[in-house]
Amino acid sequence: MKKLLVLLLFVVVSFQTFPQNIMRGYYAENALGMTSPGAMKYGLYGYDNPAVLSTLNAPDFYFTYTKFKKHWNDAHQYGAYAAIPNFGFGLVNHKFGAQSVTNYMLSGAVGDEAVSIGSGYGWSSGNVDGQVSIWTLGTLVRPNQYLSLGATAYLPNTGEREGMFEAAFRPLKSEVLALFADYVLRRHKISEESRWSAGIAVEALPGIRLTGRFFEDHSVTAGVQISFGNSGITNQEYFDKDQNLAYSSYGVRIGGYDRNVFAKAQEGKNVLTFDMHQGITYQKYKILDKRLALQELLENIEAAKNDDAIGAIAIKASEMSGDRELLWEVRTKLKEFKAAGKKIFIFIDRGGLNEYHFASIADKIVVDPAGTFVFEGYAMGRSYLKGTLDKLGIGFDELRFFKYKSANETFSRDKMSDADREQRQKIVDDLYTVAKDEIVATGRISAVQYDSLVNNKVLVLSAEMRSMGLADTVARWEAVEQMIKDNSMRKIGAKQIEANRLPSDNYWGKKPEIAIIYALGVCAMDEGISARSLEKDVKRAVDDDNVKAIVLRVDSPGGDAMASDYISEALLKAKGKKPVIVSQGKVAASGGYWLSMYADTIVAAPTTITGSVGVIGGWLYNKGFKEMLGGSTDAVKKGDHADLGLGFTIPVIGLTIPDRDLNTIERARVESSIRDMYKQFVTKVAKGRNRTPEYIDTIGQGRVWSGIDGKKNGLVDVLGGLETAITIAAVKAGLAKEPYTIKEYPEPQYVNFDMFMPKLISSSIEADPVLSNLKFRAQFNGLPLLMVPSDMEVSN
């Protein structure tokens, strides 16, 4: 409201002087306008109030012709208005017999959906004396969905200044109905010209707008605007105070998409297509990135479900990449699309169980003639480096004090411990059940046939896929395109979905926001989740009054306890101020669960690996490696433990191997710190989950769980994906029936500059998972870590 008062004062001060009359008043110069500038769509593209240009979201052109009196050879007027977002140009030509004048206006605006200001400069040409140049200053304020307020100052180089105030009201919070009024303020009244008007704009059917306007002098206008999507026509009739027809206006618009009166005629004729070859990610670069962003993909499927013109989705899943959990989320959303009575076509050329699980939701599955499919089931395994480290002369002390905390077994053992085997077996059992149940539910195969397929068949060629009922057609992607043509349908991209094309003026004001904060990768201060910068993002979301709820998307195996605590404490401060919901991705365990524990609601997919409430440590040290390489170290010290981390640094890799193992005192202190941190972890989880520490310890001890079991034991509240978490956040924020937008943190970057960099040896080493894991462990040598095994991955 303070912004509103300042802007209105700015406009009022602008027209307080000048004693003479201007040549023409506001209503005469803007006679082509069907409503007040801010009441319906974009007014006259800045010619009337320049501030409305900030509401434009696509280039547009509007041509109008006005015929006065009864005969076509009498006075007439035409206007041409062109605009792009934030900039507009307009001209109006007035012809009175042999006399003609053309007024021009160049305008610009800045602002957002709630507040904008604009300015324009106008000049004239023609054979009429007294032409003037003019500056316009305008503002548009939309504090909520109901109200639009505007003011414009008209500042000619000669004559009297004039100001116009406008207000519009949408009682239904939508374009269906708008009531408007405006008032012109000037020192001297222009003879026989009104100072105010009031009217109504109705859009009873999408694409058809009806307007009526009453002026102070009892004259009236009635108009109709019909939109055909990227084009439209208008007609307005003006009746004088005696109700005689004085003039008629006609207009043609082309440019940005508007609602379409013929939308119903297109019902079910469009097929939305996706190419998933580049894979699914959380955030993609703004340019030069062909991957599909998860949230955008889910939004587009939802919009397609609600778009009557879209009858099907066709997905090209050729050599599709994407992790198991992301595919499950998209499949779940496609299931909703299918439940709305719409069709799904998927082309897939090869893949394993995860890929076929995804494709099985389709009504029609097309497989490549040369394709092969592997139904091998699920397995979790890991490589063990104890023997390798022994041969290299590197010692490793596993500082493990909790039964299931197996993160360091890869360095300390040559096979799985019984505890690790137990937890991993339960996870693959659950994953197998999820895939089996959902594939069987499609009706393509029975439960018995499924088990036989996995245990006896394993590898299946395309022809067998069709004969077994697992696919419908053996062909290439072109067959899907032909299928679309044969059904008299046409392919469209996501940008052509109705919801993605509608003008921004559909909603007045700034929509409330739900923030998605991505915590992805290892928990570290300056890599992975980058806690140092991510904490600032959390604070920004908490402090932003327009952000009504926060969704933290966690996909992390854990790592540095301090990095996890930075984020969890920042989220804890948000509790009570706004809802905090956690959405867990493929892995949200150990430090990843530490990130999650204070949420109001924790959402995980059935296939999520979660939990691992536990702490572990490890100590790498030299047992002959340095000597084998012919290296040596030497140092001076002051302090009994000063040489604790001193050792040989391996060239190129940059990995330092300490010269000695921990002594008795040092090991006891490390053990104490690990046990103390575990106690903190259990206590914090108990507080966040509203359970006792004793109970959390029974499901803790470093054990990982599937999302299914996490739901059973209370570590997870709801099974679902990112969209489920957003829906819960909206309900808790009171936005269940209100429009809102998503705001992502961190802000997506423009371009991946790494793609232009040469592949160096050092960067290849950094990318190697074994070496990068070893370096990470060495970086935190001897320190407590909240981390699950880096190889906590399921193969299929």
PDB file of N, CA and C in Angstrom, residues 538-607:
ATOM      1  N   VAL A 538      18.121 -20.539   1.763  1.00  0.00           N
ATOM      2  CA  VAL A 538      17.068 -20.880   2.724  1.00  0.00           C
ATOM      3  C   VAL A 538      16.601 -19.621   3.440  1.00  0.00           C
ATOM      4  N   LYS A 539      17.535 -18.800   3.859  1.00  0.00           N
ATOM      5  CA  LYS A 539      17.167 -17.568   4.573  1.00  0.00           C
ATOM      6  C   LYS A 539      16.377 -16.629   3.667  1.00  0.00           C
ATOM      7  N   ARG A 540      16.771 -16.554   2.394  1.00  0.00           N
ATOM      8  CA  ARG A 540      16.024 -15.700   1.461  1.00  0.00           C
ATOM      9  C   ARG A 540      14.578 -16.173   1.343  1.00  0.00           C
ATOM     10  N   ALA A 541      14.408 -17.480   1.239  1.00  0.00           N
ATOM     11  CA  ALA A 541      13.051 -18.022   1.113  1.00  0.00           C
ATOM     12  C   ALA A 541      12.251 -17.776   2.385  1.00  0.00           C
ATOM     13  N   VAL A 542      12.895 -17.908   3.538  1.00  0.00           N
ATOM     14  CA  VAL A 542      12.208 -17.685   4.811  1.00  0.00           C
ATOM     15  C   VAL A 542      11.809 -16.223   4.956  1.00  0.00           C
ATOM     16  N   ASP A 543      12.683 -15.313   4.538  1.00  0.00           N
ATOM     17  CA  ASP A 543      12.434 -13.880   4.722  1.00  0.00           C
ATOM     18  C   ASP A 543      11.540 -13.268   3.651  1.00  0.00           C
ATOM     19  N   ASP A 544      11.325 -13.982   2.554  1.00  0.00           N
ATOM     20  CA  ASP A 544      10.500 -13.460   1.460  1.00  0.00           C
ATOM     21  C   ASP A 544       9.019 -13.636   1.816  1.00  0.00           C
ATOM     22  N   ASP A 545       8.333 -12.524   2.020  1.00  0.00           N
ATOM     23  CA  ASP A 545       6.921 -12.580   2.431  1.00  0.00           C
ATOM     24  C   ASP A 545       6.034 -13.215   1.373  1.00  0.00           C
ATOM     25  N   ASN A 546       6.455 -13.165   0.118  1.00  0.00           N
ATOM     26  CA  ASN A 546       5.631 -13.750  -0.938  1.00  0.00           C
ATOM     27  C   ASN A 546       5.809 -15.262  -1.047  1.00  0.00           C
ATOM     28  N   VAL A 547       6.846 -15.799  -0.417  1.00  0.00           N
ATOM     29  CA  VAL A 547       7.029 -17.250  -0.345  1.00  0.00           C
ATOM     30  C   VAL A 547       6.211 -17.765   0.825  1.00  0.00           C
ATOM     31  N   LYS A 548       5.204 -18.558   0.522  1.00  0.00           N
ATOM     32  CA  LYS A 548       4.264 -18.998   1.549  1.00  0.00           C
ATOM     33  C   LYS A 548       4.607 -20.369   2.130  1.00  0.00           C
ATOM     34  N   ALA A 549       5.458 -21.123   1.452  1.00  0.00           N
ATOM     35  CA  ALA A 549       5.851 -22.442   1.938  1.00  0.00           C
ATOM     36  C   ALA A 549       7.167 -22.822   1.291  1.00  0.00           C
ATOM     37  N   ILE A 550       7.892 -23.736   1.943  1.00  0.00           N
ATOM     38  CA  ILE A 550       9.194 -24.180   1.453  1.00  0.00           C
ATOM     39  C   ILE A 550       9.177 -25.690   1.266  1.00  0.00           C
ATOM     40  N   VAL A 551       9.652 -26.126   0.100  1.00  0.00           N
ATOM     41  CA  VAL A 551       9.856 -27.548  -0.160  1.00  0.00           C
ATOM     42  C   VAL A 551      11.348 -27.760  -0.364  1.00  0.00           C
ATOM     43  N   LEU A 552      11.960 -28.553   0.507  1.00  0.00           N
ATOM     44  CA  LEU A 552      13.369 -28.893   0.365  1.00  0.00           C
ATOM     45  C   LEU A 552      13.467 -30.233  -0.344  1.00  0.00           C
ATOM     46  N   ARG A 553      14.054 -30.229  -1.528  1.00  0.00           N
ATOM     47  CA  ARG A 553      14.262 -31.472  -2.265  1.00  0.00           C
ATOM     48  C   ARG A 553      15.651 -31.992  -1.915  1.00  0.00           C
ATOM     49  N   VAL A 554      15.696 -33.144  -1.274  1.00  0.00           N
ATOM     50  CA  VAL A 554      16.954 -33.725  -0.819  1.00  0.00           C
ATOM     51  C   VAL A 554      17.291 -34.943  -1.669  1.00  0.00           C
ATOM     52  N   ASP A 555      18.454 -34.922  -2.270  1.00  0.00           N
ATOM     53  CA  ASP A 555      18.988 -36.092  -2.961  1.00  0.00           C
ATOM     54  C   ASP A 555      20.469 -36.142  -2.611  1.00  0.00           C
ATOM     55  N   SER A 556      20.770 -36.745  -1.468  1.00  0.00           N
ATOM     56  CA  SER A 556      22.120 -36.677  -0.924  1.00  0.00           C
ATOM     57  C   SER A 556      22.430 -37.899  -0.080  1.00  0.00           C
ATOM     58  N   PRO A 557      23.667 -38.446  -0.218  1.00  0.00           N
ATOM     59  CA  PRO A 557      24.092 -39.560   0.625  1.00  0.00           C
ATOM     60  C   PRO A 557      24.691 -39.100   1.943  1.00  0.00           C
ATOM     61  N   GLY A 558      24.694 -37.771   2.179  1.00  0.00           N
ATOM     62  CA  GLY A 558      25.271 -37.252   3.409  1.00  0.00           C
ATOM     63  C   GLY A 558      26.704 -36.820   3.216  1.00  0.00           C
ATOM     64  N   GLY A 559      27.411 -36.676   4.343  1.00  0.00           N
ATOM     65  CA  GLY A 559      28.799 -36.235   4.285  1.00  0.00           C
ATOM     66  C   GLY A 559      29.178 -35.492   5.544  1.00  0.00           C
ATOM     67  N   ASP A 560      29.571 -34.240   5.392  1.00  0.00           N
ATOM     68  CA  ASP A 560      30.025 -33.414   6.496  1.00  0.00           C
ATOM     69  C   ASP A 560      28.842 -33.024   7.381  1.00  0.00           C
ATOM     70  N   ALA A 561      28.943 -33.360   8.674  1.00  0.00           N
ATOM     71  CA  ALA A 561      27.848 -33.071   9.604  1.00  0.00           C
ATOM     72  C   ALA A 561      27.594 -31.578   9.714  1.00  0.00           C
ATOM     73  N   MET A 562      28.632 -30.761   9.672  1.00  0.00           N
ATOM     74  CA  MET A 562      28.456 -29.319   9.794  1.00  0.00           C
ATOM     75  C   MET A 562      27.650 -28.772   8.619  1.00  0.00           C
ATOM     76  N   ALA A 563      27.927 -29.270   7.420  1.00  0.00           N
ATOM     77  CA  ALA A 563      27.187 -28.803   6.243  1.00  0.00           C
ATOM     78  C   ALA A 563      25.707 -29.148   6.374  1.00  0.00           C
ATOM     79  N   SER A 564      25.401 -30.371   6.824  1.00  0.00           N
ATOM     80  CA  SER A 564      24.003 -30.770   7.016  1.00  0.00           C
ATOM     81  C   SER A 564      23.335 -29.906   8.077  1.00  0.00           C
ATOM     82  N   ASP A 565      24.068 -29.603   9.151  1.00  0.00           N
ATOM     83  CA  ASP A 565      23.474 -28.855  10.254  1.00  0.00           C
ATOM     84  C   ASP A 565      23.214 -27.403   9.884  1.00  0.00           C
ATOM     85  N   TYR A 566      24.048 -26.829   9.005  1.00  0.00           N
ATOM     86  CA  TYR A 566      23.811 -25.475   8.530  1.00  0.00           C
ATOM     87  C   TYR A 566      22.397 -25.351   7.959  1.00  0.00           C
ATOM     88  N   ILE A 567      22.041 -26.311   7.134  1.00  0.00           N
ATOM     89  CA  ILE A 567      20.758 -26.234   6.430  1.00  0.00           C
ATOM     90  C   ILE A 567      19.604 -26.608   7.357  1.00  0.00           C
ATOM     91  N   SER A 568      19.774 -27.655   8.146  1.00  0.00           N
ATOM     92  CA  SER A 568      18.678 -28.082   9.017  1.00  0.00           C
ATOM     93  C   SER A 568      18.334 -27.011  10.050  1.00  0.00           C
ATOM     94  N   GLU A 569      19.349 -26.324  10.575  1.00  0.00           N
ATOM     95  CA  GLU A 569      19.081 -25.264  11.546  1.00  0.00           C
ATOM     96  C   GLU A 569      18.394 -24.072  10.889  1.00  0.00           C
ATOM     97  N   ALA A 570      18.780 -23.759   9.651  1.00  0.00           N
ATOM     98  CA  ALA A 570      18.113 -22.663   8.933  1.00  0.00           C
ATOM     99  C   ALA A 570      16.649 -22.991   8.698  1.00  0.00           C
ATOM    100  N   LEU A 571      16.358 -24.262   8.399  1.00  0.00           N
ATOM    101  CA  LEU A 571      14.967 -24.680   8.195  1.00  0.00           C
ATOM    102  C   LEU A 571      14.197 -24.701   9.503  1.00  0.00           C
ATOM    103  N   LEU A 572      14.878 -25.059  10.586  1.00  0.00           N
ATOM    104  CA  LEU A 572      14.218 -25.083  11.889  1.00  0.00           C
ATOM    105  C   LEU A 572      13.697 -23.692  12.255  1.00  0.00           C
ATOM    106  N   LYS A 573      14.461 -22.663  11.888  1.00  0.00           N
ATOM    107  CA  LYS A 573      14.027 -21.289  12.174  1.00  0.00           C
ATOM    108  C   LYS A 573      12.783 -20.905  11.375  1.00  0.00           C
ATOM    109  N   ALA A 574      12.548 -21.604  10.277  1.00  0.00           N
ATOM    110  CA  ALA A 574      11.366 -21.306   9.458  1.00  0.00           C
ATOM    111  C   ALA A 574      10.109 -21.938  10.030  1.00  0.00           C
ATOM    112  N   LYS A 575      10.257 -22.963  10.855  1.00  0.00           N
ATOM    113  CA  LYS A 575       9.082 -23.654  11.400  1.00  0.00           C
ATOM    114  C   LYS A 575       8.246 -22.683  12.223  1.00  0.00           C
ATOM    115  N   GLY A 576       6.957 -22.732  12.001  1.00  0.00           N
ATOM    116  CA  GLY A 576       6.046 -21.811  12.662  1.00  0.00           C
ATOM    117  C   GLY A 576       5.808 -20.549  11.868  1.00  0.00           C
ATOM    118  N   LYS A 577       6.768 -20.188  10.991  1.00  0.00           N
ATOM    119  CA  LYS A 577       6.591 -19.018  10.136  1.00  0.00           C
ATOM    120  C   LYS A 577       5.904 -19.410   8.825  1.00  0.00           C
ATOM    121  N   LYS A 578       6.312 -20.537   8.286  1.00  0.00           N
ATOM    122  CA  LYS A 578       5.727 -21.047   7.046  1.00  0.00           C
ATOM    123  C   LYS A 578       5.972 -22.547   6.983  1.00  0.00           C
ATOM    124  N   PRO A 579       5.124 -23.296   6.286  1.00  0.00           N
ATOM    125  CA  PRO A 579       5.303 -24.750   6.200  1.00  0.00           C
ATOM    126  C   PRO A 579       6.637 -25.121   5.561  1.00  0.00           C
ATOM    127  N   VAL A 580       7.253 -26.168   6.106  1.00  0.00           N
ATOM    128  CA  VAL A 580       8.495 -26.704   5.558  1.00  0.00           C
ATOM    129  C   VAL A 580       8.260 -28.184   5.261  1.00  0.00           C
ATOM    130  N   ILE A 581       8.310 -28.526   3.984  1.00  0.00           N
ATOM    131  CA  ILE A 581       8.072 -29.900   3.540  1.00  0.00           C
ATOM    132  C   ILE A 581       9.354 -30.410   2.879  1.00  0.00           C
ATOM    133  N   VAL A 582       9.719 -31.651   3.178  1.00  0.00           N
ATOM    134  CA  VAL A 582      10.884 -32.261   2.539  1.00  0.00           C
ATOM    135  C   VAL A 582      10.414 -33.304   1.539  1.00  0.00           C
ATOM    136  N   SER A 583      10.991 -33.240   0.346  1.00  0.00           N
ATOM    137  CA  SER A 583      10.783 -34.259  -0.682  1.00  0.00           C
ATOM    138  C   SER A 583      12.106 -34.984  -0.875  1.00  0.00           C
ATOM    139  N   GLN A 584      12.123 -36.289  -0.611  1.00  0.00           N
ATOM    140  CA  GLN A 584      13.354 -37.063  -0.725  1.00  0.00           C
ATOM    141  C   GLN A 584      13.430 -37.739  -2.090  1.00  0.00           C
ATOM    142  N   GLY A 585      14.587 -37.656  -2.714  1.00  0.00           N
ATOM    143  CA  GLY A 585      14.789 -38.239  -4.024  1.00  0.00           C
ATOM    144  C   GLY A 585      15.296 -39.662  -3.943  1.00  0.00           C
ATOM    145  N   LYS A 586      16.263 -39.990  -4.768  1.00  0.00           N
ATOM    146  CA  LYS A 586      16.770 -41.367  -4.815  1.00  0.00           C
ATOM    147  C   LYS A 586      17.418 -41.765  -3.494  1.00  0.00           C
ATOM    148  N   VAL A 587      18.248 -40.879  -2.935  1.00  0.00           N
ATOM    149  CA  VAL A 587      18.925 -41.140  -1.663  1.00  0.00           C
ATOM    150  C   VAL A 587      18.797 -39.901  -0.785  1.00  0.00           C
ATOM    151  N   ALA A 588      18.309 -40.082   0.414  1.00  0.00           N
ATOM    152  CA  ALA A 588      18.247 -39.003   1.398  1.00  0.00           C
ATOM    153  C   ALA A 588      18.523 -39.627   2.755  1.00  0.00           C
ATOM    154  N   ALA A 589      19.765 -40.057   2.920  1.00  0.00           N
ATOM    155  CA  ALA A 589      20.122 -40.845   4.098  1.00  0.00           C
ATOM    156  C   ALA A 589      21.303 -40.228   4.819  1.00  0.00           C
ATOM    157  N   SER A 590      21.461 -40.601   6.077  1.00  0.00           N
ATOM    158  CA  SER A 590      22.529 -40.110   6.934  1.00  0.00           C
ATOM    159  C   SER A 590      22.479 -38.585   6.964  1.00  0.00           C
ATOM    160  N   GLY A 591      23.527 -37.902   6.434  1.00  0.00           N
ATOM    161  CA  GLY A 591      23.462 -36.440   6.396  1.00  0.00           C
ATOM    162  C   GLY A 591      22.302 -35.939   5.577  1.00  0.00           C
ATOM    163  N   GLY A 592      21.883 -36.739   4.572  1.00  0.00           N
ATOM    164  CA  GLY A 592      20.700 -36.387   3.793  1.00  0.00           C
ATOM    165  C   GLY A 592      19.437 -36.444   4.646  1.00  0.00           C
ATOM    166  N   TYR A 593      19.415 -37.380   5.610  1.00  0.00           N
ATOM    167  CA  TYR A 593      18.265 -37.406   6.518  1.00  0.00           C
ATOM    168  C   TYR A 593      18.374 -36.299   7.563  1.00  0.00           C
ATOM    169  N   TRP A 594      19.589 -35.963   7.970  1.00  0.00           N
ATOM    170  CA  TRP A 594      19.792 -34.832   8.883  1.00  0.00           C
ATOM    171  C   TRP A 594      19.178 -33.569   8.280  1.00  0.00           C
ATOM    172  N   LEU A 595      19.340 -33.388   6.980  1.00  0.00           N
ATOM    173  CA  LEU A 595      18.721 -32.250   6.295  1.00  0.00           C
ATOM    174  C   LEU A 595      17.201 -32.269   6.422  1.00  0.00           C
ATOM    175  N   SER A 596      16.629 -33.465   6.502  1.00  0.00           N
ATOM    176  CA  SER A 596      15.177 -33.646   6.414  1.00  0.00           C
ATOM    177  C   SER A 596      14.454 -33.575   7.754  1.00  0.00           C
ATOM    178  N   MET A 597      15.145 -33.811   8.832  1.00  0.00           N
ATOM    179  CA  MET A 597      14.487 -34.247  10.071  1.00  0.00           C
ATOM    180  C   MET A 597      13.568 -33.214  10.719  1.00  0.00           C
ATOM    181  N   TYR A 598      13.754 -31.922  10.444  1.00  0.00           N
ATOM    182  CA  TYR A 598      12.911 -30.913  11.101  1.00  0.00           C
ATOM    183  C   TYR A 598      11.684 -30.534  10.277  1.00  0.00           C
ATOM    184  N   ALA A 599      11.465 -31.171   9.173  1.00  0.00           N
ATOM    185  CA  ALA A 599      10.343 -30.795   8.302  1.00  0.00           C
ATOM    186  C   ALA A 599       9.004 -31.052   8.980  1.00  0.00           C
ATOM    187  N   ASP A 600       8.004 -30.271   8.592  1.00  0.00           N
ATOM    188  CA  ASP A 600       6.633 -30.537   9.058  1.00  0.00           C
ATOM    189  C   ASP A 600       6.150 -31.863   8.494  1.00  0.00           C
ATOM    190  N   THR A 601       6.520 -32.140   7.253  1.00  0.00           N
ATOM    191  CA  THR A 601       6.142 -33.387   6.589  1.00  0.00           C
ATOM    192  C   THR A 601       7.313 -33.855   5.746  1.00  0.00           C
ATOM    193  N   ILE A 602       7.615 -35.155   5.824  1.00  0.00           N
ATOM    194  CA  ILE A 602       8.657 -35.745   4.983  1.00  0.00           C
ATOM    195  C   ILE A 602       7.984 -36.662   3.973  1.00  0.00           C
ATOM    196  N   VAL A 603       8.254 -36.402   2.698  1.00  0.00           N
ATOM    197  CA  VAL A 603       7.690 -37.185   1.601  1.00  0.00           C
ATOM    198  C   VAL A 603       8.826 -37.945   0.928  1.00  0.00           C
ATOM    199  N   ALA A 604       8.642 -39.234   0.711  1.00  0.00           N
ATOM    200  CA  ALA A 604       9.647 -40.053   0.032  1.00  0.00           C
ATOM    201  C   ALA A 604       8.963 -40.956  -0.966  1.00  0.00           C
ATOM    202  N   ALA A 605       9.662 -41.280  -2.031  1.00  0.00           N
ATOM    203  CA  ALA A 605       9.158 -42.264  -2.983  1.00  0.00           C
ATOM    204  C   ALA A 605       9.299 -43.655  -2.375  1.00  0.00           C
ATOM    205  N   PRO A 606       8.514 -44.621  -2.830  1.00  0.00           N
ATOM    206  CA  PRO A 606       8.685 -45.986  -2.321  1.00  0.00           C
ATOM    207  C   PRO A 606      10.105 -46.501  -2.513  1.00  0.00           C
ATOM    208  N   THR A 607      10.770 -46.029  -3.573  1.00  0.00           N
ATOM    209  CA  THR A 607      12.113 -46.508  -3.906  1.00  0.00           C
ATOM    210  C   THR A 607      13.230 -45.661  -3.303  1.00  0.00           C
TER     211      THR A 607
END
